[in-house]
Amino acid sequence: MEEPLRLKFSVAYWTAWGDSLVVCGKGALMGNWDPQKGQPMTCHHEGQELVWEATVEVPALEDFAYKYAVVNSEHKAVRTEQPQRQLQIPASLPALASIELQDAWEAESHPSNLLSKSAFTNAIFLGRPTSSGSHLQEISPAPDSVIVRFQTWCWTAHEGDKLEVVGSIQQLGRGDRALELTEIDMPTWAGQVSVPVGAFPFTYRYRLTSQDGKQQEQVGEARTVSLPADGLSTSDQPALIVRSDGPFTSAQMWRGSGIAVPVFSLRTNSSIGAGEFSDLKQLADFCAVTGIRLIQLLPVNDTSVYLMWWDSYPYSCVSVFALHPLYLSLDGLSGNVPGDIQDAIDEARSMLNDKDVDYEATVSTKLEIALCIFERQGSKDLETPEFQEFFERNKNWLEPYALFCVLRKLFGTTEHWRWGTLSTPTPDMIARLTCPSQEHYSSLQFTYYVQFHLHKQLLEASQHAARQHVALKGDLPIGVSKQSVDTWMHPNLFRMEYSTGAPPDYFDRNGQNWGFPTYNWEEMSKDGYAWWRQRLSNLSQYFHAYRIDHILGFFRIWEIPGSCSTGLLGHFRPSIPHSADDLNEHGIRDTDRLTFPYITWTILQEIFGRNAAEIVGKYLIEFKPGYYRFRPEVDTEQKVEEIQPRAGSPDWLQKEMAQIRTGLGMLHQNVVLLPKDQDRSAFYPRIQLMDSSSYQALDGGWKQHLTWLHNDYFYHRHNKLWSENAFRTLPVLMGATNMLVCGEDLGMIPSCVPPVLQQLGLIGLRIQRMPSEENQEFGNPARYDYMTVASPSCHDTSTTRAWWEEDAERRERFFYLALGLQGKPPAHCTPAIMRTIVRQHLQSPSILAIFPMQDIMALSPTYISRPAHEETINDPAVRRHYWRWRMHISLEDLLSDTDLIGDIQELMLGSGRCQESDLPVLHTQ
């Protein structure tokens, strides 16, 4: 029997009170990777560190794998290191040798871990030559010496770069020469030396030297290596000390840039009516030559709910898997299109070459022509092994989606709850209605055909971008349409009687009601959130990164009753409402006064003026002198929205009716408390209740108590609950793929959000006009954290040029205070002003600076002739906004504009967000 090895594990980690560390690994002795069965560790203080240790005897092996975990008082895992640690054991070690493993905790949230995501490994760093796979040179133990192995990992080293260890002992050069490390397994670098016992303790640092001789030192203090204790006998001293120091961190952390644009906004000489997936290739070429490393898109899933321009809203998916036919390239359907069809394609390209997207005409035209091609040639595509592989891999969502499209046409609506016996699909029903014997089978096949080609075209564009070292960043909408395939197939996963939205914020003082059902998280958790994992796995075929839309929804969602049309009367879910007993303790007993709309004659006159009496006669009931309630036919916001004039009514009548709807809506919102259930045993405070005239009419005592209850509910009561909720869901999303994850964390941010995002290693968003700091009008990019995306604006705000023209006083403050410029601010945002804003963001510490395409074009005087307000993509205050902005210049024009390319290159190089070696061609002006 071989003699065992003695492994002494040591790692510094500050635990919460009651938590402790364990080390686990393969085999029963190490708990078979189960933290509950791992080897317990004990702790002691070393200076400012809390160091955990454990000693384990293991059989002699060539290698050994392990990792650390934090467990609570019940021995349940609280946090686990993600990567497994690999220990290569030298064959030359003597029997009964002792190995000291002096580790740094591998925090998943460390910024350097971002560089291991597919945005970098599969795109930005794709094909970067390395020396990975080299072997660590063996060293035989010398008498009275200890082998010391140094390990770190680094993603940013290029071919020919040297990662070295310099130290205070002769073996590490004492600063004159260094130990050069070997890249043994990307991105792990290691090297080892034999150190006499008398040379301990000693200090060392890591250093990265590039081919041109430039050096980057590790940040922080030098590290110290000591023998475990003084006076050790020769038999007790370790034969090997392994220093696993985690990531190499220098002051020059990787930073890059990106461009944000919806696919539909792209324009090329070949696209028809809207941008297409194929156009992303030319956009990637433009990014590559300018040093931009990421393209950020809006959602690209099918949104065909109403079969009209309302479907231009890209966040209301009819399927979270199907791609939108709007982005189909007809030229890509066949290499040999019949002449008459080619004529139709050319005519469509000419007719739909408008300033903005004509959504309805573009979608219908593309599908009509695609159907013609399919009927003549499509059957050949469906017989190919490539299609068969696509179909088998995706049939679990593709068949229900195709059938949904057929039923949508049959019933004339996507309100699937009106489809009779077909409202509740089963696997047998789906199989029966999608079998080849069905008379509608050719319609199903056409849907398969379109989705197959959309998949091929987007995948090809993604692969082209990756070859250009440009990552594609997708968008994960917070919701799905109530009238979707997903709610039809999985109704148990959704709360259909509620809607998702946002409380009042920068975008809308009445809050937003997006109309999506809220998620039944309790049901989703039963299968480990399989729907989410499948959704993200599908997304990862095409994208290297993604943005979580409204990431706050994974902490708590703003849930709105289905009877509401705005977002003001919502509440947070999960949340803890105030019980009737809570209210009683505050002396509040008349809940009817606070929960029914407070309507008095004075309020009616303030809102409706001389029409107040007419409003009372049509819509209200006087239940006591001077006080009113709604008639049943208008007793919800939703019913009020249904008050519409007859079709063809004159403009003055339509305007008057709109004013009446607005006024009645204001009355509905004039409440202080919202009952949780019909039994009225618990209540939510109405957000911003202090602004309501109902609140203003109360006596001072009630006001004081209600203000306290309001602030407790919205700002204090739920931090622990919401943190726990986020930790249940977000790690599942992040662990489903290796995509880089960014979160849209704008709006009303609870105090629990930043520490959770930091702990999970999630990148946040900073919009300069929407600062995250309180009492600040504008954000300061120079103060942004590294783990953020810096942007001047986004698709939900006006563009920089448009915003510049909206408010002269605010523009002046921005000009002087945010940009630090002098003189008189111009009335329009000039290319020089835009260049200053772009440079300010590029010089921020943020890992990514992402600019809307409109801002990139605004760098050139050639492209600012179009009125600025026309470039706005979305206005969140408009419930039915038409998403149709399209570039007024082609990507071919941008690619041939050497002046603009040179300007952008100069900005990128000057900010350190790209290197000259990253640029295929360096254009000069």
mmCIF file of C-alpha atoms in Angstrom, residues 2 74 95 112 180 183 319 323 391 410 426 449 489 590 604 610 700 724 747 766 835 838 844 854 862 923:
data_model
loop_
_atom_site.group_PDB
_atom_site.id
_atom_site.type_symbol
_atom_site.label_atom_id
_atom_site.label_comp_id
_atom_site.label_asym_id
_atom_site.label_seq_id
_atom_site.Cartn_x
_atom_site.Cartn_y
_atom_site.Cartn_z
ATOM 1 C CA GLU A 2 1.376 3.419 -1.008
ATOM 2 C CA GLU A 74 -27.162 24.011 9.549
ATOM 3 C CA ALA A 95 6.655 9.304 0.840
ATOM 4 C CA SER A 112 -11.484 39.276 -13.937
ATOM 5 C CA GLU A 180 8.940 33.251 -16.011
ATOM 6 C CA GLU A 183 0.611 28.947 -19.478
ATOM 7 C CA SER A 319 -42.763 33.244 -28.442
ATOM 8 C CA LEU A 323 -37.384 34.668 -34.359
ATOM 9 C CA PHE A 391 -36.214 20.516 -36.444
ATOM 10 C CA LEU A 410 -58.314 30.338 -37.818
ATOM 11 C CA THR A 426 -51.859 18.805 -24.229
ATOM 12 C CA TYR A 449 -39.135 26.857 -43.203
ATOM 13 C CA MET A 489 -48.576 26.011 -23.387
ATOM 14 C CA ASP A 590 -61.857 53.435 8.397
ATOM 15 C CA LEU A 604 -64.592 67.233 -9.691
ATOM 16 C CA ARG A 610 -67.852 73.451 -15.838
ATOM 17 C CA GLY A 700 -52.414 65.432 10.565
ATOM 18 C CA GLU A 724 -33.348 36.209 -1.012
ATOM 19 C CA GLY A 747 -35.496 53.271 -11.982
ATOM 20 C CA ARG A 766 -25.246 53.914 -15.986
ATOM 21 C CA ARG A 835 -17.170 63.970 -29.444
ATOM 22 C CA VAL A 838 -18.248 60.158 -26.267
ATOM 23 C CA SER A 844 -14.680 56.157 -17.669
ATOM 24 C CA GLN A 854 -27.463 57.819 -33.405
ATOM 25 C CA THR A 862 -22.414 64.610 -42.747
ATOM 26 C CA HIS A 923 -7.012 54.931 -41.291
#
